[in-house]
Amino acid sequence: MANSDAPAKGLLATSIGVGLATGFYGISFGALSSAAGLDLWQTMVLSLAMFSGGSQFAFVAVAAGGSGAVAAAITSAWLLGIRNGFYAVRLAPVLKLVGLKRWIGAMVTIDESLAVAIAQEKTADQRRGFWWTGAAVYLFWNSATFLGALIGDAVGKPENWGLDAAAAAAFVGLVWPRLKERQALIVAIAAVIVATAVSPFVPAGIPVLIAGSVALIVGFTNWFASSSREVQA
Amino acid sequence: MSLWAGVIIASVLVFSWKIFGAYVPQRWLEHPSIARVASLLTVALLAGLIGIQGFTNGGQIHPDARIPALLVAGVLTWRKVPFIIMVAAAAAVAAVLRAFAGWA
């Protein structure tokens, strides 16, 4: 075991596989971002600098509401990014980074790099898993975004291609893995209803933030909790 | 606010969580209700976006071809179909219903 490179090779394959799979849906992000009215470079800055799928999809969906919705788009993206902060806290004692490396590590602290890292047993593998997966996702996600944005620019009226439905479907795919606990499922259903119901009465972008308050209420009161199981950030 | 300003401010703010987490002492975020709210907030915001993106248009509730598309998306996600195929299938359902069945 000690001298074998096989586990490291397996880990590299896992990292690249996760990078490819995740990167692939960068195509849908690029296309949806174009359809929402962002130009190629705005779309690319989101993938290169924001680099967090949920926040990016949220930003373009809300910003599509017009210039009045930009502030709400910023807030939605920012709130969705909170979980990355928890991942960074979780990873800090494993990575033990200083200086510039700490900032580069922060950049690639996302769902996928955390998931591969914490699935490893040895600290050295956790570090490799984090960096390899982070690098693979960064590379493929950005390449795919570029491709998707070009496709999105070429298609014309988004509704004719069902791109508005695709955006809604993307959020289904993003939220699904987080619905294992009953509490999360109830919050999700309530949030869909609340966001939809308030939308005729408040400015664009605000319904999503009101839906977010469901999480505050249920989270702090711990209503609908399953028996004593810990919830992961 | 201009879209470019929004893109840049939002990118900086999303990164700020990541770098904040890399510097903050671990005990700050260990309280169970903080972790629980953070986790549920992700769920609530993404689910809220399903509602807005799926059932409204220009600030009005607007049921249309996106609803059958979302049903298909739900079934495919449940069947563990890869994300990009699921998203493309949802788009196709809405596009076909609009082009050939006269749906809004």
Short mmCIF file of C-alpha atoms in Angstrom, two decimals:
data_model
loop_
_atom_site.label_atom_id
_atom_site.label_comp_id
_atom_site.label_asym_id
_atom_site.label_seq_id
_atom_site.Cartn_x
_atom_site.Cartn_y
_atom_site.Cartn_z
CA MET A 1 0.00 0.00 0.00
CA ALA A 2 2.73 2.44 1.03
CA ASN A 3 4.67 2.30 -2.26
CA SER A 4 1.78 1.84 -4.61
CA ASP A 5 0.81 4.58 -7.06
CA ALA A 6 -2.45 2.84 -7.92
CA PRO A 7 -4.60 4.74 -5.40
CA ALA A 8 -3.16 8.05 -6.63
CA LYS A 9 -3.94 7.12 -10.23
CA GLY A 10 -7.47 6.16 -9.25
CA LEU A 11 -7.82 9.48 -7.49
CA LEU A 12 -6.56 11.35 -10.55
CA ALA A 13 -9.11 9.51 -12.71
CA THR A 14 -11.85 10.41 -10.24
CA SER A 15 -10.80 14.06 -10.24
CA ILE A 16 -10.76 14.28 -14.03
CA GLY A 17 -14.07 12.41 -14.26
CA VAL A 18 -15.73 14.79 -11.83
CA GLY A 19 -14.16 17.73 -13.70
CA LEU A 20 -15.49 16.51 -17.04
CA ALA A 21 -18.97 15.74 -15.76
CA THR A 22 -19.27 19.08 -13.99
CA GLY A 23 -17.56 20.99 -16.76
CA PHE A 24 -20.04 19.60 -19.23
CA TYR A 25 -22.90 21.49 -17.73
CA GLY A 26 -20.87 24.65 -18.08
CA ILE A 27 -22.25 24.41 -21.63
CA SER A 28 -25.76 24.89 -20.30
CA PHE A 29 -24.59 27.74 -18.08
CA GLY A 30 -22.95 29.53 -21.02
CA ALA A 31 -26.02 29.09 -23.22
CA LEU A 32 -28.45 30.23 -20.51
CA SER A 33 -26.29 33.21 -19.62
CA SER A 34 -26.33 34.37 -23.26
CA ALA A 35 -30.08 33.80 -23.41
CA ALA A 36 -30.49 35.91 -20.26
CA GLY A 37 -28.80 38.82 -22.02
CA LEU A 38 -25.20 38.68 -20.77
CA ASP A 39 -22.50 39.09 -23.39
CA LEU A 40 -19.66 36.61 -23.90
CA TRP A 41 -17.22 38.42 -21.60
CA GLN A 42 -19.71 38.95 -18.78
CA THR A 43 -20.50 35.25 -18.97
CA MET A 44 -16.80 34.36 -18.91
CA VAL A 45 -16.05 36.63 -15.94
CA LEU A 46 -18.77 34.82 -13.98
CA SER A 47 -17.19 31.42 -14.70
CA LEU A 48 -13.58 32.57 -14.24
CA ALA A 49 -14.03 34.75 -11.14
CA MET A 50 -17.28 33.75 -9.42
CA PHE A 51 -16.69 30.06 -10.21
CA SER A 52 -19.61 28.56 -8.31
CA GLY A 53 -22.33 26.98 -10.44
CA GLY A 54 -25.35 27.63 -8.23
CA SER A 55 -24.45 31.29 -7.74
CA GLN A 56 -23.79 31.73 -11.46
CA PHE A 57 -27.10 30.19 -12.57
CA ALA A 58 -28.89 32.30 -9.95
CA PHE A 59 -27.17 35.51 -11.01
CA VAL A 60 -28.12 35.21 -14.67
CA ALA A 61 -31.67 34.04 -13.93
CA VAL A 62 -32.39 36.98 -11.65
CA ALA A 63 -30.44 39.55 -13.71
CA ALA A 64 -32.63 38.62 -16.70
CA GLY A 65 -35.34 40.63 -14.89
CA GLY A 66 -33.69 43.86 -16.12
CA SER A 67 -31.44 46.57 -14.68
CA GLY A 68 -33.73 46.93 -11.65
CA ALA A 69 -33.03 43.30 -10.73
CA VAL A 70 -29.22 43.49 -10.73
CA ALA A 71 -28.97 44.23 -7.00
CA ALA A 72 -31.20 41.24 -6.22
CA ALA A 73 -29.12 39.12 -8.61
CA ILE A 74 -25.98 40.05 -6.67
CA THR A 75 -27.66 39.21 -3.36
CA SER A 76 -28.98 35.85 -4.61
CA ALA A 77 -25.56 34.82 -5.92
CA TRP A 78 -23.87 35.97 -2.72
CA LEU A 79 -26.26 34.09 -0.42
CA LEU A 80 -25.91 30.93 -2.50
CA GLY A 81 -22.14 31.23 -2.10
CA ILE A 82 -22.29 30.94 1.72
CA ARG A 83 -21.86 27.18 1.61
CA ASN A 84 -18.43 27.58 -0.02
CA GLY A 85 -17.36 29.48 3.10
CA PHE A 86 -18.31 26.47 5.22
CA TYR A 87 -16.39 24.19 2.86
CA ALA A 88 -13.33 26.44 3.24
CA VAL A 89 -13.57 26.21 7.03
CA ARG A 90 -13.85 22.43 6.79
CA LEU A 91 -10.84 22.18 4.44
CA ALA A 92 -8.49 24.67 6.16
CA PRO A 93 -7.02 22.20 8.71
CA VAL A 94 -6.50 19.62 5.94
CA LEU A 95 -4.89 21.92 3.38
CA LYS A 96 -2.92 24.16 5.80
CA LEU A 97 -2.26 26.73 3.08
CA VAL A 98 -0.50 30.07 3.48
CA GLY A 99 -0.07 33.16 1.32
CA LEU A 100 -0.99 33.05 -2.35
CA LYS A 101 -1.74 29.32 -2.24
CA ARG A 102 -4.47 29.98 0.30
CA TRP A 103 -6.14 32.39 -2.15
CA ILE A 104 -5.83 30.00 -5.08
CA GLY A 105 -7.21 27.22 -2.90
CA ALA A 106 -10.12 29.45 -1.90
CA MET A 107 -10.91 30.04 -5.58
CA VAL A 108 -11.43 26.33 -6.22
CA THR A 109 -13.29 25.65 -2.95
CA ILE A 110 -16.57 24.37 -4.41
CA ASP A 111 -19.01 21.46 -4.01
CA GLU A 112 -16.97 19.05 -6.14
CA SER A 113 -13.47 19.69 -4.74
CA LEU A 114 -14.82 19.36 -1.20
CA ALA A 115 -16.69 16.16 -2.02
CA VAL A 116 -13.66 14.41 -3.56
CA ALA A 117 -11.33 15.64 -0.80
CA ILE A 118 -13.40 14.48 2.15
CA ALA A 119 -14.07 11.11 0.52
CA GLN A 120 -10.33 10.26 0.89
CA GLU A 121 -8.89 8.70 4.02
CA LYS A 122 -5.29 9.94 4.11
CA THR A 123 -4.48 13.62 4.45
CA ALA A 124 -2.14 13.52 1.45
CA ASP A 125 -4.94 12.09 -0.70
CA GLN A 126 -7.41 14.64 0.62
CA ARG A 127 -5.05 17.38 -0.52
CA ARG A 128 -4.48 15.79 -3.93
CA GLY A 129 -8.20 15.19 -4.39
CA PHE A 130 -8.93 18.81 -3.57
CA TRP A 131 -6.35 20.30 -5.95
CA TRP A 132 -6.83 17.87 -8.82
CA THR A 133 -10.60 18.11 -8.75
CA GLY A 134 -10.54 21.89 -8.30
CA ALA A 135 -8.15 22.26 -11.25
CA ALA A 136 -10.09 19.84 -13.48
CA VAL A 137 -13.44 21.49 -12.79
CA TYR A 138 -11.94 24.96 -13.31
CA LEU A 139 -10.47 23.98 -16.68
CA PHE A 140 -13.50 22.15 -18.05
CA TRP A 141 -16.10 24.50 -16.56
CA ASN A 142 -14.52 27.55 -18.18
CA SER A 143 -13.92 25.90 -21.56
CA ALA A 144 -17.50 24.64 -21.62
CA THR A 145 -18.89 28.02 -20.59
CA PHE A 146 -17.13 29.62 -23.55
CA LEU A 147 -18.56 27.04 -25.94
CA GLY A 148 -22.05 27.34 -24.43
CA ALA A 149 -22.03 31.13 -24.65
CA LEU A 150 -21.19 30.94 -28.38
CA ILE A 151 -24.02 28.45 -28.91
CA GLY A 152 -26.41 30.60 -26.86
CA ASP A 153 -25.55 33.67 -28.94
CA ALA A 154 -26.30 31.80 -32.14
CA VAL A 155 -29.77 30.48 -31.31
CA GLY A 156 -31.89 33.65 -31.33
CA LYS A 157 -35.17 33.79 -29.35
CA PRO A 158 -34.54 31.67 -26.20
CA GLU A 159 -38.15 30.52 -25.76
CA ASN A 160 -38.24 28.89 -29.20
CA TRP A 161 -35.49 26.54 -28.05
CA GLY A 162 -37.03 25.97 -24.62
CA LEU A 163 -34.07 27.68 -22.93
CA ASP A 164 -36.38 29.20 -20.29
CA ALA A 165 -37.51 25.66 -19.40
CA ALA A 166 -33.86 24.55 -19.44
CA ALA A 167 -33.02 27.20 -16.83
CA ALA A 168 -35.78 25.98 -14.54
CA ALA A 169 -34.64 22.37 -15.09
CA ALA A 170 -31.07 23.36 -14.19
CA PHE A 171 -32.26 24.47 -10.75
CA VAL A 172 -34.09 21.15 -10.32
CA GLY A 173 -30.81 19.34 -11.00
CA LEU A 174 -28.86 21.60 -8.63
CA VAL A 175 -31.26 21.31 -5.70
CA TRP A 176 -32.04 17.58 -6.03
CA PRO A 177 -28.93 16.16 -4.29
CA ARG A 178 -29.69 18.40 -1.28
CA LEU A 179 -33.16 16.99 -0.63
CA LYS A 180 -32.24 13.83 1.27
CA GLU A 181 -33.48 15.16 4.61
CA ARG A 182 -37.20 15.67 5.20
CA GLN A 183 -36.51 19.19 6.51
CA ALA A 184 -34.76 20.17 3.28
CA LEU A 185 -37.59 18.74 1.18
CA ILE A 186 -40.20 20.74 3.09
CA VAL A 187 -38.11 23.92 2.79
CA ALA A 188 -37.76 23.35 -0.96
CA ILE A 189 -41.49 22.87 -1.55
CA ALA A 190 -42.34 25.90 0.59
CA ALA A 191 -39.71 28.01 -1.20
CA VAL A 192 -41.11 27.16 -4.66
CA ILE A 193 -44.61 28.14 -3.52
CA VAL A 194 -43.53 31.31 -1.71
CA ALA A 195 -41.33 32.60 -4.57
CA THR A 196 -44.07 31.97 -7.14
CA ALA A 197 -46.87 33.39 -5.00
CA VAL A 198 -45.16 36.68 -4.11
CA SER A 199 -43.83 37.35 -7.62
CA PRO A 200 -46.79 39.50 -8.80
CA PHE A 201 -46.46 41.77 -5.76
CA VAL A 202 -42.73 42.56 -5.40
CA PRO A 203 -40.01 43.77 -7.81
CA ALA A 204 -38.05 41.30 -9.95
CA GLY A 205 -35.41 39.39 -8.03
CA ILE A 206 -37.01 39.87 -4.61
CA PRO A 207 -39.18 36.68 -4.65
CA VAL A 208 -36.07 34.49 -4.49
CA LEU A 209 -34.80 36.39 -1.45
CA ILE A 210 -38.19 36.06 0.26
CA ALA A 211 -38.04 32.32 -0.47
CA GLY A 212 -34.63 32.31 1.23
CA SER A 213 -36.26 33.49 4.45
CA VAL A 214 -38.04 30.12 4.66
CA ALA A 215 -34.59 28.65 5.38
CA LEU A 216 -33.98 31.15 8.18
CA ILE A 217 -37.28 30.35 9.87
CA VAL A 218 -37.04 26.57 9.56
CA GLY A 219 -33.29 26.55 10.23
CA PHE A 220 -33.35 28.54 13.46
CA THR A 221 -36.48 26.89 14.85
CA ASN A 222 -35.35 23.48 13.57
CA TRP A 223 -38.92 22.61 12.61
CA PHE A 224 -39.49 19.33 10.74
CA ALA A 225 -36.08 17.98 11.81
CA SER A 226 -35.48 14.29 11.28
CA SER A 227 -34.53 12.49 14.49
CA SER A 228 -31.22 13.99 15.68
CA ARG A 229 -29.28 13.51 12.44
CA GLU A 230 -26.73 16.23 11.75
CA VAL A 231 -27.30 18.42 8.72
CA GLN A 232 -24.28 19.09 6.57
CA ALA A 233 -23.52 22.57 5.26
CA MET B 1 -27.02 49.32 -11.75
CA SER B 2 -25.19 48.21 -14.87
CA LEU B 3 -24.88 44.52 -15.65
CA TRP B 4 -21.08 44.74 -15.71
CA ALA B 5 -20.99 46.27 -12.23
CA GLY B 6 -23.30 43.48 -11.06
CA VAL B 7 -21.10 40.77 -12.60
CA ILE B 8 -17.98 42.13 -10.89
CA ILE B 9 -19.53 42.89 -7.49
CA ALA B 10 -21.27 39.51 -7.35
CA SER B 11 -18.07 37.68 -8.32
CA VAL B 12 -16.08 39.45 -5.60
CA LEU B 13 -18.79 38.76 -3.00
CA VAL B 14 -19.06 35.07 -3.86
CA PHE B 15 -15.27 34.75 -3.63
CA SER B 16 -15.33 36.62 -0.32
CA TRP B 17 -17.12 33.69 1.37
CA LYS B 18 -14.45 31.29 0.18
CA ILE B 19 -11.54 33.37 1.42
CA PHE B 20 -13.38 34.28 4.64
CA GLY B 21 -13.84 30.58 5.35
CA ALA B 22 -10.15 29.95 4.75
CA TYR B 23 -9.16 32.47 7.43
CA VAL B 24 -11.94 32.28 10.03
CA PRO B 25 -11.35 30.17 13.16
CA GLN B 26 -13.27 26.90 12.90
CA ARG B 27 -15.24 27.37 16.12
CA TRP B 28 -17.03 30.42 14.70
CA LEU B 29 -19.16 28.33 12.40
CA GLU B 30 -19.57 25.24 14.52
CA HIS B 31 -22.91 26.19 16.03
CA PRO B 32 -25.45 23.65 14.68
CA SER B 33 -28.13 26.20 13.84
CA ILE B 34 -25.66 28.30 11.79
CA ALA B 35 -24.64 25.25 9.77
CA ARG B 36 -28.27 24.20 9.38
CA VAL B 37 -29.42 27.62 8.15
CA ALA B 38 -26.53 27.78 5.66
CA SER B 39 -27.44 24.38 4.28
CA LEU B 40 -31.18 25.13 4.09
CA LEU B 41 -30.52 28.55 2.56
CA THR B 42 -28.93 26.88 -0.46
CA VAL B 43 -32.00 24.65 -0.82
CA ALA B 44 -34.49 27.52 -0.41
CA LEU B 45 -32.79 29.83 -2.90
CA LEU B 46 -32.41 27.13 -5.57
CA ALA B 47 -36.01 26.01 -5.05
CA GLY B 48 -37.23 29.61 -5.17
CA LEU B 49 -35.46 29.93 -8.52
CA ILE B 50 -37.38 26.89 -9.81
CA GLY B 51 -40.59 28.75 -8.98
CA ILE B 52 -39.54 32.02 -10.64
CA GLN B 53 -37.91 30.44 -13.66
CA GLY B 54 -40.56 27.75 -14.07
CA PHE B 55 -43.90 29.36 -13.28
CA THR B 56 -43.59 33.13 -13.73
CA ASN B 57 -42.87 35.52 -16.56
CA GLY B 58 -42.24 39.25 -16.14
CA GLY B 59 -43.56 39.26 -12.57
CA GLN B 60 -46.78 37.38 -13.33
CA ILE B 61 -47.69 33.77 -12.64
CA HIS B 62 -47.65 32.26 -16.10
CA PRO B 63 -48.18 28.50 -16.50
CA ASP B 64 -46.98 27.33 -19.92
CA ALA B 65 -44.89 24.67 -21.70
CA ARG B 66 -42.28 24.91 -18.94
CA ILE B 67 -44.52 22.87 -16.61
CA PRO B 68 -44.43 19.63 -18.64
CA ALA B 69 -40.74 20.33 -19.27
CA LEU B 70 -40.15 20.51 -15.51
CA LEU B 71 -42.08 17.26 -14.93
CA VAL B 72 -39.76 15.57 -17.43
CA ALA B 73 -36.74 17.18 -15.73
CA GLY B 74 -37.91 15.87 -12.36
CA VAL B 75 -38.37 12.32 -13.61
CA LEU B 76 -35.00 12.29 -15.42
CA THR B 77 -33.19 13.70 -12.38
CA TRP B 78 -34.84 11.08 -10.17
CA ARG B 79 -33.69 8.41 -12.69
CA LYS B 80 -30.13 9.78 -12.32
CA VAL B 81 -29.84 10.89 -15.95
CA PRO B 82 -26.77 13.16 -16.37
CA PHE B 83 -27.41 16.86 -15.79
CA ILE B 84 -26.75 18.08 -19.31
CA ILE B 85 -29.00 15.46 -20.92
CA MET B 86 -31.77 16.23 -18.43
CA VAL B 87 -31.52 19.98 -19.14
CA ALA B 88 -31.50 19.41 -22.92
CA ALA B 89 -34.53 17.11 -22.65
CA ALA B 90 -36.47 19.75 -20.69
CA ALA B 91 -35.62 22.36 -23.32
CA ALA B 92 -36.71 19.98 -26.09
CA VAL B 93 -40.07 19.27 -24.43
CA ALA B 94 -40.88 22.98 -24.15
CA ALA B 95 -39.59 23.75 -27.65
CA VAL B 96 -41.58 20.92 -29.28
CA LEU B 97 -44.81 21.77 -27.43
CA ARG B 98 -44.47 25.41 -28.54
CA ALA B 99 -43.56 24.64 -32.13
CA PHE B 100 -46.03 21.82 -32.85
CA ALA B 101 -48.77 21.89 -30.21
CA GLY B 102 -49.42 25.62 -29.95
CA TRP B 103 -48.39 25.90 -26.27
CA ALA B 104 -47.39 29.26 -24.83
#
